[in-house]
Coordinates of N, CA, C and O in Angstrom, one line a residue:
M1 N -59.8 -114.2 97.6 CA -58.4 -114.0 98.3 C -57.6 -115.4 97.9 O -56.8 -115.5 98.0
R2 N -58.7 -116.5 98.5 CA -58.0 -117.9 98.1 C -57.5 -118.2 97.4 O -57.1 -119.1 97.3
L3 N -58.5 -117.9 96.5 CA -58.6 -118.6 94.7 C -56.9 -118.1 94.6 O -56.0 -118.5 93.8
L4 N -56.8 -117.0 94.8 CA -55.3 -115.9 94.2 C -54.1 -116.5 95.0 O -53.5 -116.8 94.5
R5 N -54.7 -116.8 96.5 CA -53.4 -117.8 97.1 C -53.2 -118.9 96.5 O -52.2 -119.5 96.4
N6 N -54.3 -119.6 96.1 CA -53.8 -121.1 95.5 C -53.0 -120.7 94.0 O -52.1 -121.8 94.1
I7 N -53.5 -120.0 93.2 CA -53.1 -119.6 92.3 C -51.3 -119.4 92.3 O -50.5 -120.3 91.6
L8 N -51.3 -118.0 93.2 CA -49.4 -118.2 93.4 C -49.1 -119.4 93.9 O -48.0 -119.4 93.9
N9 N -49.3 -120.1 94.9 CA -48.5 -121.4 95.3 C -48.6 -122.6 94.0 O -47.5 -123.4 93.9
I10 N -49.3 -122.0 93.3 CA -49.2 -123.3 92.1 C -48.4 -123.2 91.1 O -47.1 -123.7 90.8
V11 N -48.1 -121.4 90.9 CA -47.0 -121.0 90.6 C -45.7 -121.3 90.9 O -44.7 -121.4 90.1
F12 N -46.0 -121.1 92.4 CA -44.7 -120.7 92.8 C -44.4 -122.8 93.0 O -42.6 -122.6 92.6
I13 N -45.3 -123.3 93.0 CA -44.6 -125.0 93.0 C -43.9 -125.6 91.5 O -42.7 -125.7 91.0
F14 N -44.8 -125.0 90.3 CA -44.3 -125.3 89.1 C -43.3 -124.1 89.0 O -42.4 -124.9 87.8
G15 N -42.9 -123.5 89.3 CA -41.7 -122.7 88.9 C -40.2 -123.2 89.2 O -39.0 -123.2 89.0
A16 N -40.5 -123.4 90.6 CA -39.5 -123.8 91.7 C -39.1 -125.5 90.7 O -38.0 -125.8 90.4
L17 N -40.0 -126.3 90.6 CA -39.7 -127.5 89.8 C -39.1 -127.1 88.5 O -38.0 -127.8 88.2
I18 N -39.4 -125.8 87.5 CA -38.6 -126.2 86.1 C -37.8 -125.3 86.8 O -36.6 -126.0 86.0
G19 N -37.4 -124.7 87.9 CA -35.8 -124.2 88.0 C -35.2 -125.2 88.2 O -33.7 -125.0 88.0
M20 N -35.8 -126.0 89.4 CA -34.7 -126.5 89.7 C -34.6 -128.3 88.7 O -33.6 -128.3 88.5
Y21 N -35.2 -128.0 87.4 CA -34.5 -129.1 86.6 C -33.4 -128.6 85.6 O -32.7 -129.2 84.8
I22 N -34.0 -127.3 85.1 CA -33.0 -126.6 84.4 C -31.7 -126.2 85.3 O -30.9 -126.5 84.5
Y23 N -31.4 -126.3 86.8 CA -30.3 -126.3 87.1 C -29.7 -127.4 86.9 O -28.5 -126.9 87.2
Y24 N -30.4 -128.5 87.5 CA -29.5 -129.9 87.5 C -29.2 -130.1 86.0 O -28.5 -130.8 86.0
K25 N -29.9 -129.6 84.7 CA -29.1 -130.0 83.8 C -28.2 -129.0 83.1 O -27.7 -129.5 82.3
G26 N -27.7 -128.6 83.8 CA -26.1 -127.9 83.9 C -26.6 -126.5 83.5 O -25.4 -125.6 83.7
N27 N -27.8 -125.4 83.5 CA -27.9 -124.0 83.0 C -27.9 -123.5 84.8 O -29.1 -123.4 84.6
T28 N -26.8 -123.2 85.8 CA -27.1 -123.1 86.7 C -27.9 -121.6 87.5 O -28.4 -121.1 87.7
E29 N -27.2 -120.3 86.0 CA -27.7 -119.1 86.5 C -29.1 -119.0 85.9 O -30.1 -118.3 86.6
T30 N -29.8 -120.0 84.7 CA -31.0 -119.8 84.4 C -31.8 -120.3 85.3 O -33.1 -119.9 85.7
G31 N -31.5 -121.7 86.1 CA -32.0 -122.2 86.7 C -32.0 -121.6 88.3 O -33.6 -121.4 88.7
T32 N -31.3 -120.6 88.4 CA -31.3 -119.6 89.7 C -32.5 -118.3 89.7 O -32.8 -118.2 90.8
I33 N -32.1 -118.0 88.3 CA -33.4 -116.7 88.5 C -34.9 -117.5 88.6 O -35.0 -116.9 88.8
I34 N -34.8 -118.6 87.4 CA -36.1 -118.9 87.6 C -36.3 -119.3 89.3 O -37.8 -118.8 89.7
I35 N -35.7 -120.2 90.0 CA -35.9 -119.8 91.0 C -36.5 -119.3 92.1 O -37.1 -119.1 93.0
I36 N -35.7 -117.7 91.9 CA -36.3 -116.9 92.1 C -37.4 -116.0 92.0 O -37.8 -115.3 93.0
I37 N -37.5 -116.2 90.7 CA -39.3 -115.7 90.3 C -39.8 -116.7 90.8 O -40.9 -116.0 91.6
A38 N -39.7 -117.7 91.5 CA -41.1 -118.2 92.0 C -41.0 -118.1 93.3 O -42.2 -117.9 93.8
M39 N -39.9 -117.5 94.0 CA -40.2 -117.4 95.4 C -40.3 -116.3 95.3 O -41.5 -116.2 96.1
A40 N -41.0 -115.1 94.4 CA -41.5 -114.0 94.7 C -42.9 -114.1 94.8 O -43.2 -113.4 95.8
F41 N -43.2 -115.3 93.4 CA -44.5 -115.5 93.8 C -44.8 -116.0 95.8 O -46.1 -115.6 95.9
K42 N -43.8 -116.8 95.9 CA -44.7 -117.3 97.3 C -44.5 -116.5 98.4 O -45.2 -116.0 99.2
F43 N -43.6 -115.5 98.1 CA -43.2 -114.2 99.4 C -44.5 -113.5 99.0 O -45.2 -113.0 100.3
I44 N -45.5 -113.3 98.0 CA -46.6 -112.5 97.8 C -47.7 -113.1 98.6 O -48.7 -112.5 99.4
E45 N -47.7 -114.4 98.4 CA -48.7 -115.3 98.8 C -49.0 -115.1 100.7 O -49.5 -115.0 101.6
V46 N -47.4 -115.2 101.5 CA -47.1 -115.6 102.4 C -47.7 -114.2 102.7 O -47.9 -113.9 104.0
V47 N -47.3 -112.8 102.4 CA -47.8 -111.5 102.8 C -49.1 -110.8 103.0 O -49.9 -111.0 103.8
I48 N -50.0 -112.2 101.8 CA -51.6 -111.7 101.7 C -52.3 -113.0 103.1 O -52.5 -112.0 103.5
R49 N -51.7 -113.6 103.3 CA -51.8 -114.5 104.6 C -51.6 -113.8 105.8 O -52.0 -113.4 106.6
L50 N -50.1 -113.3 105.9 CA -50.2 -113.0 106.9 C -51.0 -111.4 107.3 O -51.1 -111.4 108.5
L51 N -51.0 -110.5 106.7 CA -51.7 -109.2 106.8 C -53.6 -109.6 106.9 O -54.0 -108.9 107.0
K52 N -53.6 -110.9 106.6 CA -55.0 -111.9 106.6 C -55.8 -110.8 105.5 O -57.0 -110.1 106.3
L53 N -55.4 -110.4 104.3 CA -56.2 -109.9 103.5 C -57.3 -110.9 102.3 O -58.1 -110.3 101.8
E54 N -57.2 -111.9 103.2 CA -58.1 -113.2 102.8 C -59.8 -112.7 103.2 O -59.6 -112.4 104.7
D55 N -60.8 -113.4 102.8 CA -62.1 -112.5 103.6 C -62.2 -113.8 104.4 O -61.7 -115.2 104.7
K56 N -63.0 -114.5 105.6 CA -62.7 -115.0 106.6 C -64.2 -116.7 106.3 O -64.6 -116.5 107.0
N57 N -64.2 -116.5 105.0 CA -64.8 -117.7 104.3 C -64.7 -119.1 105.2 O -63.5 -119.5 105.6

């Protein structure tokens, strides 16, 4: 599960960076949608962490 959480965090970080870049380049609607999708990945990671679905290694 830790690997899954790390992958979800990496997707979130890159998604947020790409979304911010697009947002500030002028296409605010598309940038906002990309950031919201990236946030969905972060929410999934947080749920996994809070429900302690990860193994205890």
